[in-house]
Short mmCIF file of C-alpha atoms and ligand atoms in Angstrom, two decimals:
data_model
loop_
_atom_site.label_atom_id
_atom_site.label_comp_id
_atom_site.label_asym_id
_atom_site.label_seq_id
_atom_site.Cartn_x
_atom_site.Cartn_y
_atom_site.Cartn_z
CA MET M 1 13.75 -19.43 -3.05
CA PRO M 2 10.00 -19.41 -3.83
CA VAL M 3 9.05 -16.09 -2.24
CA ASP M 4 8.20 -13.26 -4.87
CA VAL M 5 7.52 -9.55 -3.79
CA VAL M 6 5.01 -7.08 -5.21
CA LEU M 7 6.04 -3.68 -4.03
CA GLY M 8 4.50 -0.17 -4.91
CA LEU M 9 7.37 2.29 -6.05
CA GLN M 10 5.70 5.55 -5.75
CA TRP M 11 3.61 7.13 -2.97
CA GLY M 12 0.94 4.34 -2.89
CA ASP M 13 -2.15 3.39 -5.03
CA GLU M 14 -0.08 2.16 -8.11
CA GLY M 15 -2.67 -0.75 -8.73
CA LYS M 16 -0.84 -3.28 -6.38
CA GLY M 17 -4.28 -5.02 -5.50
CA LYS M 18 -5.05 -5.56 -9.09
CA ILE M 19 -1.54 -7.11 -9.92
CA VAL M 20 -1.67 -9.38 -6.74
CA ASP M 21 -5.11 -10.58 -7.83
CA PHE M 22 -3.73 -11.15 -11.27
CA LEU M 23 -0.81 -13.00 -10.09
CA ALA M 24 -2.31 -14.84 -7.18
CA PRO M 25 -3.62 -18.16 -8.97
CA SER M 26 0.09 -19.00 -9.49
CA TYR M 27 0.87 -18.90 -5.68
CA ASP M 28 0.10 -21.11 -2.67
CA ILE M 29 0.03 -18.20 -0.22
CA VAL M 30 -0.23 -14.55 -0.55
CA ALA M 31 0.73 -12.61 2.53
CA ARG M 32 0.63 -9.23 3.59
CA PHE M 33 3.71 -7.96 5.63
CA GLN M 34 3.07 -4.39 6.77
CA GLY M 35 0.63 -1.50 6.91
CA GLY M 36 -2.79 -1.82 7.93
CA PRO M 37 -6.25 -0.30 7.09
CA ASN M 38 -4.58 2.84 5.68
CA ALA M 39 -4.18 0.64 2.42
CA GLY M 40 -7.07 0.40 0.01
CA HIS M 41 -6.46 -2.31 -2.67
CA THR M 42 -9.07 -2.32 -5.15
CA ILE M 43 -10.04 -5.29 -7.28
CA TYR M 44 -12.79 -5.58 -9.96
CA MET M 45 -14.36 -9.01 -10.55
CA GLY M 46 -16.69 -8.23 -13.44
CA ASP M 47 -19.00 -5.55 -12.13
CA SER M 48 -18.13 -6.14 -8.51
CA LYS M 49 -15.69 -3.88 -7.12
CA VAL M 50 -13.72 -5.02 -4.00
CA VAL M 51 -11.69 -2.67 -1.80
CA LEU M 52 -9.45 -4.59 0.67
CA HIS M 53 -7.72 -2.84 3.54
CA SER M 54 -6.05 -5.45 5.73
CA ILE M 55 -7.04 -8.71 3.89
CA PRO M 56 -4.52 -9.91 1.24
CA SER M 57 -5.41 -9.44 -2.39
CA GLY M 58 -5.41 -13.19 -3.11
CA VAL M 59 -8.68 -14.05 -1.39
CA LEU M 60 -10.72 -13.82 -4.62
CA HIS M 61 -9.37 -17.00 -5.91
CA GLU M 62 -9.62 -20.55 -4.97
CA ARG M 63 -6.02 -21.55 -4.86
CA PRO M 64 -3.78 -19.26 -2.45
CA ILE M 65 -4.35 -19.33 1.51
CA ASN M 66 -3.80 -15.77 2.60
CA LEU M 67 -1.83 -14.59 5.55
CA ILE M 68 -2.06 -11.30 7.42
CA GLY M 69 1.55 -11.16 8.75
CA ASN M 70 3.23 -10.18 11.92
CA GLY M 71 4.17 -6.87 10.50
CA VAL M 72 0.48 -5.70 9.94
CA VAL M 73 -1.25 -3.72 12.34
CA LEU M 74 -4.91 -4.97 12.43
CA ASP M 75 -8.14 -3.15 13.48
CA PRO M 76 -10.52 -5.75 14.49
CA ALA M 77 -13.63 -3.41 13.71
CA GLN M 78 -12.28 -2.83 10.07
CA PHE M 79 -11.39 -6.27 9.72
CA ALA M 80 -15.06 -7.41 10.48
CA MET M 81 -16.34 -5.02 7.87
CA GLU M 82 -14.08 -6.43 5.20
CA VAL M 83 -15.11 -10.16 6.16
CA GLN M 84 -18.76 -9.11 5.75
CA GLN M 85 -18.03 -7.26 2.60
CA LEU M 86 -16.43 -10.46 1.15
CA GLU M 87 -19.25 -12.72 2.32
CA SER M 88 -21.82 -10.70 0.83
CA LEU M 89 -20.02 -11.23 -2.51
CA GLY M 90 -20.19 -15.04 -1.71
CA ILE M 91 -16.60 -15.40 -0.81
CA ASP M 92 -16.00 -17.77 2.03
CA LEU M 93 -12.83 -16.90 3.94
CA TYR M 94 -12.83 -19.55 6.53
CA GLY M 95 -10.05 -22.04 5.69
CA LYS M 96 -8.46 -19.50 3.31
CA LEU M 97 -7.46 -16.81 5.63
CA LEU M 98 -4.72 -17.05 8.43
CA ILE M 99 -3.85 -14.28 10.82
CA SER M 100 -0.41 -14.10 12.53
CA GLU M 101 -0.61 -14.06 16.44
CA ARG M 102 2.16 -11.54 16.47
CA ALA M 103 0.47 -9.02 14.29
CA HIS M 104 -0.54 -5.75 16.59
CA LEU M 105 -3.83 -4.60 17.22
CA ILE M 106 -5.10 -1.09 16.48
CA LEU M 107 -7.41 0.08 19.41
CA PRO M 108 -10.19 2.59 18.81
CA THR M 109 -8.19 5.17 20.93
CA HIS M 110 -5.32 4.75 18.35
CA ARG M 111 -7.54 6.31 15.97
CA LEU M 112 -8.46 9.11 18.45
CA LEU M 113 -4.57 9.61 19.07
CA ASP M 114 -4.11 9.94 15.16
CA ALA M 115 -6.76 12.56 14.93
CA SER M 116 -5.67 14.50 17.86
CA SER M 117 -1.92 14.40 16.65
CA GLU M 118 -2.88 15.70 12.99
CA SER M 119 -5.16 18.30 14.56
CA HIS M 120 -2.30 19.70 16.75
CA MET M 121 0.18 19.85 13.63
CA GLY M 122 -2.08 21.98 11.78
CA GLU M 123 -0.36 23.07 8.61
CA ARG M 124 2.37 20.46 9.19
CA ARG M 125 0.02 17.45 9.34
CA ILE M 126 0.93 14.36 7.53
CA GLY M 127 -2.49 13.85 5.99
CA SER M 128 -2.87 10.59 7.64
CA THR M 129 -5.79 8.20 6.84
CA LEU M 130 -6.59 8.62 10.45
CA ARG M 131 -6.89 4.75 10.75
CA GLY M 132 -4.66 4.80 13.99
CA ILE M 133 -1.56 3.33 12.10
CA GLY M 134 1.02 5.86 13.54
CA PRO M 135 -0.08 5.32 17.17
CA ALA M 136 -0.23 1.52 16.75
CA TYR M 137 3.21 1.23 15.43
CA THR M 138 4.35 3.79 18.03
CA ASP M 139 2.92 1.53 20.80
CA LYS M 140 4.67 -1.58 19.16
CA ALA M 141 8.02 0.12 19.21
CA ALA M 142 7.43 1.20 22.84
CA ARG M 143 6.52 -2.41 23.69
CA GLN M 144 3.18 -1.55 24.83
CA GLY M 145 1.18 -2.88 22.08
CA LEU M 146 -1.47 -5.71 22.26
CA ARG M 147 -1.06 -8.51 19.75
CA VAL M 148 -3.47 -10.69 17.97
CA GLY M 149 -2.44 -13.69 19.99
CA ASP M 150 -3.19 -11.80 23.25
CA ILE M 151 -6.95 -12.28 22.66
CA ARG M 152 -6.74 -15.89 23.90
CA PHE M 153 -5.62 -14.91 27.38
CA GLY M 154 -7.75 -14.36 30.33
CA ASP M 155 -6.02 -10.96 31.11
CA PHE M 156 -6.93 -9.59 27.68
CA VAL M 157 -9.71 -7.32 28.66
CA ARG M 158 -7.76 -5.83 31.72
CA ARG M 159 -4.83 -5.18 29.26
CA TYR M 160 -6.98 -3.57 26.84
CA GLU M 161 -8.53 -1.32 29.53
CA ALA M 162 -5.05 -0.39 30.81
CA LEU M 163 -3.82 0.58 27.40
CA ARG M 164 -7.01 2.30 26.53
CA ASP M 165 -6.97 4.53 29.66
CA ALA M 166 -3.36 5.39 29.25
CA HIS M 167 -4.34 6.66 25.92
CA LEU M 168 -7.21 8.63 27.18
CA ARG M 169 -4.82 10.36 29.83
CA ARG M 170 -2.88 11.54 26.71
CA LEU M 171 -5.95 12.84 24.88
CA ASP M 172 -6.41 16.48 26.19
CA GLN M 173 -9.37 17.31 24.12
CA GLN M 174 -13.04 16.00 24.75
CA VAL M 175 -12.86 12.50 23.72
CA SER M 176 -15.37 11.84 21.14
CA LEU M 177 -18.73 10.59 22.71
CA ASP M 178 -19.03 7.63 20.19
CA LEU M 179 -15.98 5.87 21.78
CA ALA M 180 -18.37 3.49 23.62
CA GLN M 181 -19.98 2.67 20.22
CA GLN M 182 -16.60 2.21 18.69
CA GLU M 183 -15.41 -0.07 21.42
CA GLN M 184 -18.61 -2.16 20.90
CA GLN M 185 -17.73 -2.65 17.24
CA TRP M 186 -14.05 -3.57 18.19
CA TRP M 187 -15.11 -6.13 20.51
CA ALA M 188 -17.58 -7.70 18.03
CA GLY M 189 -14.61 -7.72 15.52
CA ILE M 190 -12.50 -9.58 18.05
CA GLU M 191 -15.30 -12.14 18.33
CA ARG M 192 -15.13 -12.32 14.54
CA MET M 193 -11.30 -12.75 14.63
CA ARG M 194 -11.73 -15.91 16.85
CA ALA M 195 -13.36 -17.78 14.10
CA PHE M 196 -10.24 -17.71 12.04
CA ARG M 197 -6.86 -19.46 12.62
CA LEU M 198 -4.46 -17.31 14.47
CA VAL M 199 -1.19 -19.00 13.74
CA SER M 200 2.43 -18.83 13.86
CA GLY M 201 2.98 -16.95 10.76
CA GLU M 202 6.58 -17.63 10.42
CA GLN M 203 6.15 -21.29 11.19
CA VAL M 204 3.41 -21.48 8.49
CA LEU M 205 5.88 -19.96 6.04
CA TYR M 206 8.86 -22.08 7.22
CA GLU M 207 6.81 -25.16 6.39
CA ALA M 208 5.65 -23.80 3.26
CA LEU M 209 9.17 -23.06 2.03
CA SER M 210 10.35 -26.46 3.13
CA GLN M 211 7.80 -27.83 0.80
CA LYS M 212 8.81 -25.72 -1.96
CA GLN M 213 5.46 -23.87 -2.03
CA LEU M 214 5.12 -20.60 -3.84
CA ILE M 215 4.47 -17.36 -1.68
CA LEU M 216 3.62 -13.99 -2.94
CA ALA M 217 4.40 -10.92 -0.35
CA GLU M 218 2.09 -8.25 -0.93
CA GLY M 219 3.18 -4.75 -0.18
CA ALA M 220 0.96 -1.81 0.94
CA GLN M 221 1.72 1.94 0.53
CA GLY M 222 4.77 2.58 -1.72
CA THR M 223 8.41 3.32 -1.21
CA MET M 224 8.01 7.04 -1.06
CA LEU M 225 6.05 6.55 2.03
CA ASP M 226 8.53 4.29 3.78
CA ILE M 227 9.46 5.21 7.15
CA ASP M 228 13.29 5.14 6.67
CA PHE M 229 13.59 6.20 2.87
CA GLY M 230 10.36 7.96 1.90
CA THR M 231 9.85 11.79 2.08
CA TYR M 232 10.11 11.81 5.91
CA PRO M 233 8.14 12.99 7.92
CA TYR M 234 5.39 12.62 5.36
CA VAL M 235 5.47 8.90 5.28
CA THR M 236 3.76 6.07 6.96
CA SER M 237 4.92 4.27 9.91
CA SER M 238 6.28 0.92 8.48
CA ASN M 239 8.96 -0.22 5.92
CA THR M 240 7.29 -0.51 2.58
CA THR M 241 10.36 -1.60 0.96
CA ALA M 242 11.73 -5.16 0.40
CA GLY M 243 13.46 -5.15 3.75
CA GLY M 244 9.91 -5.08 5.47
CA VAL M 245 9.08 -8.56 3.81
CA CYS M 246 11.45 -10.44 6.01
CA THR M 247 10.65 -8.78 9.28
CA GLY M 248 7.02 -8.41 8.56
CA LEU M 249 6.58 -12.13 7.71
CA GLY M 250 9.51 -13.86 9.53
CA ILE M 251 11.19 -15.10 6.23
CA PRO M 252 14.96 -15.06 5.58
CA PRO M 253 16.28 -12.75 2.86
CA THR M 254 17.70 -15.75 1.03
CA ALA M 255 13.97 -16.97 0.50
CA ILE M 256 13.29 -13.96 -1.88
CA ARG M 257 13.41 -15.02 -5.44
CA SER M 258 12.22 -11.88 -7.07
CA VAL M 259 11.02 -8.37 -6.40
CA LEU M 260 8.27 -6.81 -8.83
CA GLY M 261 7.73 -3.15 -8.68
CA VAL M 262 4.40 -1.58 -9.66
CA ILE M 263 4.44 2.07 -11.08
CA LYS M 264 1.54 4.03 -12.58
CA ALA M 265 2.35 5.44 -16.03
CA TYR M 266 2.13 8.88 -14.29
CA CYS M 267 2.18 9.60 -10.55
CA THR M 268 -0.11 10.54 -7.60
CA ARG M 269 -0.02 11.22 -3.89
CA VAL M 270 -2.71 11.54 -1.37
CA GLY M 271 -2.01 13.39 1.68
CA SER M 272 0.70 16.14 2.50
CA GLY M 273 4.27 16.13 1.56
CA PRO M 274 6.81 16.73 -1.27
CA PHE M 275 5.83 15.66 -4.71
CA PRO M 276 8.27 17.15 -7.24
CA THR M 277 6.26 16.34 -10.58
CA GLU M 278 2.87 17.58 -9.08
CA LEU M 279 0.76 19.35 -11.58
CA ASN M 280 -1.45 21.89 -10.14
CA ASP M 281 -2.98 22.98 -13.44
CA GLU M 282 -5.41 21.73 -15.96
CA THR M 283 -3.11 18.69 -17.09
CA GLY M 284 -3.30 17.47 -13.30
CA GLU M 285 -6.93 17.99 -13.08
CA ARG M 286 -7.23 16.04 -16.48
CA LEU M 287 -5.11 13.07 -15.06
CA ARG M 288 -7.30 12.96 -11.79
CA GLN M 289 -10.66 12.62 -13.79
CA ALA M 290 -9.15 10.43 -16.36
CA GLY M 291 -7.52 8.09 -13.83
CA GLN M 292 -10.54 8.47 -11.40
CA GLU M 293 -7.70 9.37 -8.86
CA PHE M 294 -9.84 9.62 -5.56
CA GLY M 295 -8.47 7.58 -2.47
CA ALA M 296 -9.80 4.13 -2.12
CA THR M 297 -9.69 4.42 1.74
CA THR M 298 -10.48 8.03 2.43
CA GLY M 299 -12.03 9.15 -1.13
CA ARG M 300 -9.80 12.20 -0.93
CA PRO M 301 -8.84 13.62 -4.35
CA ARG M 302 -5.35 12.39 -5.12
CA ARG M 303 -2.66 14.82 -6.27
CA CYS M 304 -1.56 14.08 -9.63
CA GLY M 305 1.61 14.49 -11.93
CA TRP M 306 4.10 13.12 -14.39
CA LEU M 307 6.12 10.05 -13.90
CA ASP M 308 9.30 10.78 -11.87
CA LEU M 309 11.66 8.35 -12.94
CA VAL M 310 14.38 9.87 -10.37
CA ALA M 311 12.21 8.72 -7.60
CA VAL M 312 11.34 5.29 -9.42
CA ARG M 313 15.15 4.55 -9.93
CA TYR M 314 15.75 5.33 -6.26
CA ALA M 315 12.90 2.97 -5.33
CA ILE M 316 14.18 0.15 -7.57
CA ARG M 317 17.72 0.44 -6.04
CA LEU M 318 16.35 0.26 -2.43
CA SER M 319 14.51 -2.97 -2.85
CA GLY M 320 16.46 -4.74 -5.73
CA VAL M 321 13.43 -4.69 -7.99
CA GLN M 322 14.12 -7.16 -10.95
CA GLN M 323 10.68 -6.44 -12.93
CA LEU M 324 8.52 -3.45 -13.44
CA ILE M 325 4.81 -3.52 -13.98
CA VAL M 326 3.41 -0.18 -15.39
CA THR M 327 -0.29 0.39 -14.73
CA LYS M 328 -3.03 2.85 -15.84
CA ALA M 329 -1.29 3.18 -19.37
CA ASP M 330 -4.82 3.78 -20.57
CA VAL M 331 -5.25 6.73 -18.47
CA LEU M 332 -2.74 8.49 -20.67
CA ASN M 333 -4.66 8.14 -23.75
CA GLY M 334 -4.53 11.26 -25.80
CA PHE M 335 -2.15 12.97 -23.65
CA ASP M 336 0.80 14.12 -26.19
CA PRO M 337 3.47 14.65 -25.17
CA VAL M 338 3.76 12.50 -22.04
CA GLN M 339 6.40 13.98 -19.95
CA VAL M 340 8.81 11.98 -17.73
CA ALA M 341 11.12 13.53 -15.19
CA THR M 342 14.77 12.25 -15.64
CA ALA M 343 16.57 14.56 -13.24
CA TYR M 344 15.86 17.66 -10.75
CA LEU M 345 17.30 20.81 -10.24
CA VAL M 346 18.01 21.56 -6.54
CA ASN M 347 19.19 25.05 -5.64
CA GLY M 348 19.93 25.33 -9.36
CA GLN M 349 22.16 22.19 -9.51
CA PRO M 350 21.26 19.11 -11.66
CA THR M 351 20.99 15.87 -9.90
CA GLU M 352 19.73 12.58 -10.52
CA GLN M 353 19.82 11.37 -6.91
CA PHE M 354 16.90 11.60 -4.69
CA PRO M 355 17.52 14.30 -2.32
CA TYR M 356 17.50 13.75 1.55
CA ASP M 357 15.22 16.75 2.02
CA LEU M 358 12.48 18.02 -0.15
CA VAL M 359 10.69 19.95 2.49
CA ARG M 360 13.26 22.87 2.94
CA GLN M 361 14.60 22.71 -0.54
CA LYS M 362 12.79 22.36 -3.73
CA ALA M 363 13.40 20.02 -6.39
CA VAL M 364 12.32 21.32 -10.03
CA PRO M 365 11.84 18.34 -12.37
CA VAL M 366 13.82 18.21 -15.59
CA TYR M 367 11.46 16.56 -18.10
CA ARG M 368 12.00 14.43 -21.10
CA PRO M 369 8.83 14.59 -23.65
CA LEU M 370 7.81 11.37 -25.29
CA ARG M 371 5.06 10.71 -27.74
CA GLY M 372 1.69 9.71 -26.50
CA TRP M 373 -0.60 6.99 -27.41
CA ASN M 374 -4.40 6.06 -27.40
CA LEU M 375 -5.22 2.49 -26.57
CA ASN M 376 -8.82 3.00 -27.81
CA HIS M 377 -7.33 3.05 -31.47
CA GLN M 378 -4.52 0.58 -30.84
CA ALA M 379 -3.86 -2.64 -28.81
CA ALA M 380 -1.13 -2.05 -26.11
CA SER M 381 0.69 -5.02 -27.70
CA HIS M 382 1.05 -3.26 -30.95
CA CYS M 383 1.45 0.38 -30.17
CA GLU M 384 4.72 1.66 -30.98
CA THR M 385 4.62 4.76 -28.99
CA LEU M 386 3.57 3.11 -25.77
CA GLN M 387 6.24 0.50 -26.48
CA ALA M 388 8.97 3.53 -26.75
CA PHE M 389 7.73 4.96 -23.52
CA LEU M 390 8.15 1.33 -21.79
CA ASP M 391 11.55 0.89 -23.43
CA PHE M 392 12.51 4.41 -22.24
CA VAL M 393 11.60 3.71 -18.63
CA ALA M 394 13.43 0.29 -18.85
CA GLN M 395 16.56 1.76 -20.38
CA TYR M 396 16.59 4.65 -17.65
CA THR M 397 15.97 2.36 -14.72
CA GLY M 398 17.98 -0.74 -15.97
CA VAL M 399 15.06 -2.85 -15.30
CA PRO M 400 12.59 -4.74 -17.85
CA VAL M 401 8.97 -3.88 -18.02
CA SER M 402 7.17 -7.35 -17.77
CA HIS M 403 3.56 -6.38 -17.62
CA VAL M 404 1.33 -3.23 -18.51
CA SER M 405 -2.12 -2.77 -17.18
CA THR M 406 -4.44 -1.07 -19.41
CA GLY M 407 -7.73 -0.99 -17.33
CA PRO M 408 -9.17 -1.82 -13.80
CA GLN M 409 -10.28 -5.19 -14.85
CA ARG M 410 -8.57 -8.40 -14.30
CA GLU M 411 -8.06 -9.42 -17.75
CA GLN M 412 -6.73 -6.01 -18.87
CA VAL M 413 -3.07 -6.96 -18.45
CA VAL M 414 -0.47 -7.33 -21.38
CA CYS M 415 2.54 -9.58 -20.38
CA PHE M 416 5.89 -8.88 -22.09
CA ALA M 417 7.91 -11.51 -20.18
P1 GDP H 501 -3.35 0.06 -4.62
O1 GDP H 501 -3.45 0.56 -3.27
O2 GDP H 501 -1.97 0.02 -5.16
O3 GDP H 501 -4.02 -1.52 -4.93
O4 GDP H 501 -4.13 0.83 -5.75
P2 GDP H 501 -5.51 1.41 -5.47
O5 GDP H 501 -6.64 0.34 -5.58
O6 GDP H 501 -5.65 2.37 -4.32
O7 GDP H 501 -5.85 2.32 -6.75
C1 GDP H 501 -5.69 1.87 -8.09
C2 GDP H 501 -6.96 2.26 -8.92
O8 GDP H 501 -6.81 2.24 -10.31
C3 GDP H 501 -8.01 1.50 -8.47
O9 GDP H 501 -9.24 2.18 -8.74
C4 GDP H 501 -7.91 0.44 -9.65
O10 GDP H 501 -9.31 -0.21 -9.97
C5 GDP H 501 -7.46 1.28 -10.78
N1 GDP H 501 -6.67 0.48 -11.78
C6 GDP H 501 -5.67 -0.42 -11.50
N2 GDP H 501 -5.02 -0.72 -12.78
C7 GDP H 501 -5.62 0.13 -13.71
C8 GDP H 501 -5.47 0.44 -15.07
O11 GDP H 501 -4.52 -0.26 -15.72
N3 GDP H 501 -6.22 1.30 -15.67
C9 GDP H 501 -7.30 1.94 -15.02
N4 GDP H 501 -7.92 2.74 -15.74
N5 GDP H 501 -7.34 1.83 -13.75
C10 GDP H 501 -6.78 0.86 -13.13
P1 IMO H 502 -2.16 1.59 -0.59
O1 IMO H 502 -1.70 0.22 0.10
C1 IMO H 502 -1.79 5.88 -0.65
C2 IMO H 502 -0.54 8.06 3.06
C3 IMO H 502 -1.44 9.05 3.60
C4 IMO H 502 -0.58 10.02 4.44
C5 IMO H 502 0.72 9.09 4.84
C6 IMO H 502 0.48 8.67 6.25
O2 IMO H 502 -3.56 1.71 -0.92
O3 IMO H 502 -1.23 2.07 -1.49
P2 IMO H 502 -0.93 6.94 7.47
O4 IMO H 502 -2.60 6.64 7.63
O5 IMO H 502 -0.38 5.70 7.17
O6 IMO H 502 -0.59 7.49 8.84
O7 IMO H 502 -0.88 8.10 6.56
O8 IMO H 502 0.61 7.94 3.90
N1 IMO H 502 -0.96 6.58 2.70
C7 IMO H 502 -1.28 6.34 1.56
N2 IMO H 502 -1.28 6.78 0.40
N3 IMO H 502 -1.88 4.82 -0.50
C8 IMO H 502 -1.94 4.13 0.50
O9 IMO H 502 -1.85 2.65 0.75
C9 IMO H 502 -1.60 4.85 1.68
N4 IMO H 502 -1.37 4.57 3.07
C10 IMO H 502 -1.04 5.62 3.79
O10 IMO H 502 -2.44 9.50 2.84
O11 IMO H 502 0.00 10.82 3.43
MG1 MG H 503 -4.34 2.09 -2.45
#
């Protein structure tokens, strides 16, 4: 059962990229199973900063092969830019990156549809990254989508034009004049993709599993953005929970060995929607500055708040998380006390369950204050107040903390396992 899974358990941006990069040398394959270029996974290699959107976070190492799985939606133009970014850092992807032929393509008009839908929704907008994710998954579910493997067939241009024209008919506003330029970049991206091995991802993984190879499945977004279990409708359009691993890669549930959940020591959210522990005050601003909480994909300021253990335990139960990895512990340096939410008051009633709807009813967090720490003065491994915080998290959730991350660099990880 050699598939391990890394998932974000909050609203995304938990530091999954850094953790996958840290774990990757122990694996033969790193595979992305859902999402698309709405993701921004940041990795620091010394002074170089790499932000990956569609390409798995194992590419910076020699060992693993990296697979973009069938559950991913891929934008060829964005993909080509990422390839170029990695090449400029001297990273050779050829031979190291496979793309599932079943992955769906994001068209330039998917992005226009995303923008049009958001502008029509006004105040109720999702706060999408506008990368065309929702419209691409919509076409997939409507059985109209184009897939990566389709680029090999002679009718691909005709099928592209038919889908594009169908999209244009739905766009009532003036279509942006640079569509032609976007299409040019898109077709250049398609040519770039042809240089890579377009594979049957499920067969590659079946063979790897047969040979007892080790596979790391890399999640994008986080549980609270899951299409079924997140704060609907303020979610993304894929399953970010463990169930998405099987459908997004074509592996059986019995192949999964362990599920690792990544959480920040506090909480952030980018885009609209409920966020019970959000701090719209100086403390929230202090967290944003200390954690440099600005989106890796869109640059938007992230909303910041305290750690929400009600939501984290809900996420753990949905995916069967067996180990927790706590990131950004250093960001809380000097915060004292550190608050964690252990329950909500909904309509005046206390609950520890994550509510069905937080748009029409408000959840007021019930906090437990814990003593703070300062890792500038004490090593994480010897810091009693940090240890007490981690023990509290483990006790509340019933899941041990295996690693703590104390900075953006690769080596800034403390392992407790
Ligand atoms: P992802 O989407 O889950 O991969 O996370 P992002 O890359 O969007 O956001 C995480 C941000 O926090 C990035 O800028 C990382 O470089 C940074 N980061 C990750 N772990 C740590 C940590 O332990 N401490 C600090 N200070 N920054 C971290
Ligand atoms: P990573 O993988 C944080 C959010 C958007 C928006 C909602 C829907 O870096 O953690 P979409 O573009 O999917 O239609 O947007 O989901 N969102 C993310 N927030 N991290 C992400 O990815 C996100 N991907 C999407 O801000 O609220
Ligand atoms: Mg991110």
